[in-house]
Tab-separated table of C-alpha atoms in Angstrom:
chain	number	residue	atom	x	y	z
E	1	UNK	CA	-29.284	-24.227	26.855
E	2	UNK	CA	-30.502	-23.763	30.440
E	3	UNK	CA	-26.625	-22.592	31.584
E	4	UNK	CA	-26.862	-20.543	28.932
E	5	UNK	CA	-30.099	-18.367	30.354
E	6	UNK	CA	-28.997	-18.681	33.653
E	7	UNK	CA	-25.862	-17.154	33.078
E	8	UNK	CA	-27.836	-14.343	30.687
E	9	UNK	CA	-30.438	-13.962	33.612
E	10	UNK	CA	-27.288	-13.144	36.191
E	11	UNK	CA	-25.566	-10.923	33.728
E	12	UNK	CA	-28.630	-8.713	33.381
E	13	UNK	CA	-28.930	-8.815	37.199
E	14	UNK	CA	-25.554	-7.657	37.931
E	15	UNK	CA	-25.884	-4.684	35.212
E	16	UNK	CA	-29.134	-3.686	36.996
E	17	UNK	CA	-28.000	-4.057	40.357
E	18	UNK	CA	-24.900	-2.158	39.507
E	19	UNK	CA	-26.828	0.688	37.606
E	20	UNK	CA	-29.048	0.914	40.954
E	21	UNK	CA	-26.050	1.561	42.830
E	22	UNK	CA	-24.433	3.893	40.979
E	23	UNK	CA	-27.764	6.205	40.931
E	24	UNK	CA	-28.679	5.748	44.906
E	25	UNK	CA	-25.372	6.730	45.469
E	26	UNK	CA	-25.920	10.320	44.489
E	27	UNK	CA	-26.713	13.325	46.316
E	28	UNK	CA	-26.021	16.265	43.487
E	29	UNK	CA	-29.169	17.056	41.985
E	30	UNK	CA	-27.428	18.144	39.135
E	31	UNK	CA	-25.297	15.148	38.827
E	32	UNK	CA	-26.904	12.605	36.232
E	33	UNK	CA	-25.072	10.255	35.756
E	34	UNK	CA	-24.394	9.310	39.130
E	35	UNK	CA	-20.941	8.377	40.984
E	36	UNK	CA	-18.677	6.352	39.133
E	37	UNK	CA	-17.755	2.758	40.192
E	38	UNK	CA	-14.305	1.795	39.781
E	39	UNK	CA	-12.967	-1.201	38.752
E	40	UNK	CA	-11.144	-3.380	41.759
E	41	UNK	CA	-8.955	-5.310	39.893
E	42	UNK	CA	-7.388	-2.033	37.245
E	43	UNK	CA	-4.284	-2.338	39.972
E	44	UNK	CA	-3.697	-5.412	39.065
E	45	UNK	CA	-3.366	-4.985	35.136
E	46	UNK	CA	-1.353	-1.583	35.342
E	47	UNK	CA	1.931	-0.689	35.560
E	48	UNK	CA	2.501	2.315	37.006
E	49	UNK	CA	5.986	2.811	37.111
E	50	UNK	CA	6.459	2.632	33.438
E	51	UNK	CA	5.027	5.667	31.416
E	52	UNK	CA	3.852	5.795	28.141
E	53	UNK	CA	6.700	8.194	26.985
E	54	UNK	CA	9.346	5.657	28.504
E	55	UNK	CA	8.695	3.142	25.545
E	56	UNK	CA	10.741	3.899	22.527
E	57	UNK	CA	9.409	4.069	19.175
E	58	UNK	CA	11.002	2.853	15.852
E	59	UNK	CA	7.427	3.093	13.849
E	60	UNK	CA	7.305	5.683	11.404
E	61	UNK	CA	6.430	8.955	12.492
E	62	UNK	CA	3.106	10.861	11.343
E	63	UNK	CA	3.233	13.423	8.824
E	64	UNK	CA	3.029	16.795	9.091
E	65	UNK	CA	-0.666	18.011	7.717
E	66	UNK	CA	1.055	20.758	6.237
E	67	UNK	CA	3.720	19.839	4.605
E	68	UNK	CA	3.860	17.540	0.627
E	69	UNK	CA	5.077	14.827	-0.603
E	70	UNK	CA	7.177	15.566	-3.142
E	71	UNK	CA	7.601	13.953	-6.606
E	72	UNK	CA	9.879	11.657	-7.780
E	73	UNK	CA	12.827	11.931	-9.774
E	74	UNK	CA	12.536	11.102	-13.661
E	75	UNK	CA	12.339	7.494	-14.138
E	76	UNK	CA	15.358	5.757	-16.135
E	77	UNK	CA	15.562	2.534	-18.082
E	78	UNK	CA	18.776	0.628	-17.388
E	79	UNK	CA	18.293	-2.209	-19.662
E	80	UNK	CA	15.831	-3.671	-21.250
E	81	UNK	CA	15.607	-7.202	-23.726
E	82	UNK	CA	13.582	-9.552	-24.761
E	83	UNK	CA	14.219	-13.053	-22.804
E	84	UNK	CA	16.495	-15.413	-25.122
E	85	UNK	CA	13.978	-18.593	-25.111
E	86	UNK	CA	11.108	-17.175	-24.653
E	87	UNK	CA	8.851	-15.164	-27.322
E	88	UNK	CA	6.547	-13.344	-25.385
E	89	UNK	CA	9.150	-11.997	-22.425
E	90	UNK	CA	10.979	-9.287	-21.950
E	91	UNK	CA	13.355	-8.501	-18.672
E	92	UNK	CA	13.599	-4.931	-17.592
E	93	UNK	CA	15.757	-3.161	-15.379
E	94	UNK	CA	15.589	-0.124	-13.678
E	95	UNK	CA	17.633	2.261	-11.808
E	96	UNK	CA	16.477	3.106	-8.189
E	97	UNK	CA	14.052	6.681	-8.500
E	98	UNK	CA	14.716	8.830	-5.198
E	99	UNK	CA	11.623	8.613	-3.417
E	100	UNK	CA	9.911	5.826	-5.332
E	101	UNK	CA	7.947	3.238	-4.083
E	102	UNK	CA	6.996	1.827	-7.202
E	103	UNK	CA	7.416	1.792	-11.072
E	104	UNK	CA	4.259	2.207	-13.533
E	105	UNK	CA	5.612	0.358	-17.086
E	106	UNK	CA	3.907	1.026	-20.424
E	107	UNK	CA	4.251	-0.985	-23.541
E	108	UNK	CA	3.151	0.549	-26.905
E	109	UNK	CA	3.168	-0.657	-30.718
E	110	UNK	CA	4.267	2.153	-32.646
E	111	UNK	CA	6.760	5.336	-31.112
E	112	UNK	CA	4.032	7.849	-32.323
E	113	UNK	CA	1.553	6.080	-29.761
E	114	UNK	CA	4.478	5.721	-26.964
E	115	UNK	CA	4.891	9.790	-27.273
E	116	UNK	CA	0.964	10.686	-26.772
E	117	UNK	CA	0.733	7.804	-24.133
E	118	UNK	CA	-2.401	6.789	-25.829
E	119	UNK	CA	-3.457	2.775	-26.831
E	120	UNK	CA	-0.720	1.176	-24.623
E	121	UNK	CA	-1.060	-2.751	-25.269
E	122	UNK	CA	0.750	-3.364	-21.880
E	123	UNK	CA	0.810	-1.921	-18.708
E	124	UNK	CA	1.606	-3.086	-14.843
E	125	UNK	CA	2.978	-1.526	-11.997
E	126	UNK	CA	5.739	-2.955	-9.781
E	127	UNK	CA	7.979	-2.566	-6.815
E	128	UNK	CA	10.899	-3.864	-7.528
E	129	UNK	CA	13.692	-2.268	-9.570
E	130	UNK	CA	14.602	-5.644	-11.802
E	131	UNK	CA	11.062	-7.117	-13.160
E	132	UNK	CA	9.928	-9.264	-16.614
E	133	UNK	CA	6.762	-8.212	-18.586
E	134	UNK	CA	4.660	-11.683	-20.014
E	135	UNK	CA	2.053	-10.668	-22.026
E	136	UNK	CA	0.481	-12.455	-25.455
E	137	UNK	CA	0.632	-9.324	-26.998
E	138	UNK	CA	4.030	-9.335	-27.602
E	139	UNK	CA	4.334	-10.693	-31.464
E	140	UNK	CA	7.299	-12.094	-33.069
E	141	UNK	CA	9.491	-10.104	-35.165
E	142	UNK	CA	7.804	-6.720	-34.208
E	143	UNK	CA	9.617	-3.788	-32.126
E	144	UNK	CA	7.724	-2.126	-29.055
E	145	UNK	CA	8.499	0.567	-27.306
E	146	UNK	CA	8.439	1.264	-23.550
E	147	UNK	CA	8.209	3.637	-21.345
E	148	UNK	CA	8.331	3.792	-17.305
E	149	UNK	CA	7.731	6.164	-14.148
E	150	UNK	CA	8.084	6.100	-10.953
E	151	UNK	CA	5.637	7.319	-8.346
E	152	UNK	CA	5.449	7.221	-4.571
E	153	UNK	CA	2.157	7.270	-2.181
E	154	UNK	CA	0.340	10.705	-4.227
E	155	UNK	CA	2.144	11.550	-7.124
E	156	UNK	CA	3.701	10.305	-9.827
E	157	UNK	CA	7.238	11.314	-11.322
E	158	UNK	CA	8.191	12.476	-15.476
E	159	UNK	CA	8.235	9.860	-17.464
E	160	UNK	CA	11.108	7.881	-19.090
E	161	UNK	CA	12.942	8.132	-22.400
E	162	UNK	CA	11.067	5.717	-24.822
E	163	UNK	CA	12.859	2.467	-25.406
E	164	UNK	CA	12.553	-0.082	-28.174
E	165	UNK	CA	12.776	-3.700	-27.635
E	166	UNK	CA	12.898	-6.182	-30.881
E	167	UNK	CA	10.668	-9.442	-30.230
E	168	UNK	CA	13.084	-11.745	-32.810
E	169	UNK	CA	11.113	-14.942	-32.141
């Protein structure tokens, strides 16, 4: 505990002293903040043969402030089926969206509902183009009907066709 306000003691000391320094130092009246004290060891730390513009960059660039994202293409269902041992499953494929970085899926009970996009029992979004929806609301021996878009980082694309699936068991 004692090393500990020593070496808070010095710290403060040094900042003063340093402080002090910096303010004798001047002989502008109009110069405030005194003369600034350089750092002795910034030589050794810095390269100065290699310039910032000399590095190459493979990041992403920045975008444009003016310019918009556009949206993407209509989304289309490849396939879609419900999982042969398993009653609450069904696997879904999609085909790759140009400029989509993700697909928003919909499950509705009745075509009426799927066409208003209103009550949706199901929804999730995913990355992928080849993905399997689990949910307990799927019931046996009922048909649901599914719909998908795509979107990217703002907006989102048109959506699908609507697609019935037939839960059998």
């Amino acid at each position: 505990m004692k090393q500990k306000i020593v070496l808070f003691i010095i710290t403060v000391a040094m900042v003063v002293s340093t402080m002090a320094v910096a303010g004798a130092a001047t002989t502008d009246p109009d110069d405030q903040w005194g003369d600034i004290i350089e750092n002795p060891w910034a030589d050794l730390f810095h390269d100065e043969t290699q310039d910032v513009t000399d590095i190459p960059w493979d990041g992403p660039t920045t975008k444009n402030p003016g310019t918009e994202e556009a949206y993407p293409a209509k989304a289309v269902i490849k396939k879609i089926y419900k999982k042969k041992y398993a009653s609450k499953k069904i696997k879904m494929s999609m085909k790759k969206t140009k400029g989509a970085l993700g697909y928003q899926v919909v499950v509705f009970k009745s075509k009426k509902n799927a066409k208003k996009l209103v009550k949706p029992i199901y929804q999730k979004v995913f990355s992928k183009t080849k993905f399997t929806l689990k949910s307990k609301k799927f019931k046996k021996k009922k048909k649901l009907f599914v719909r998908a878009r795509a979107f990217n980082h703002t907006k989102a694309g048109k959506w699908s066709k609507i697609k019935r699936v037939k839960i059998k068991k």
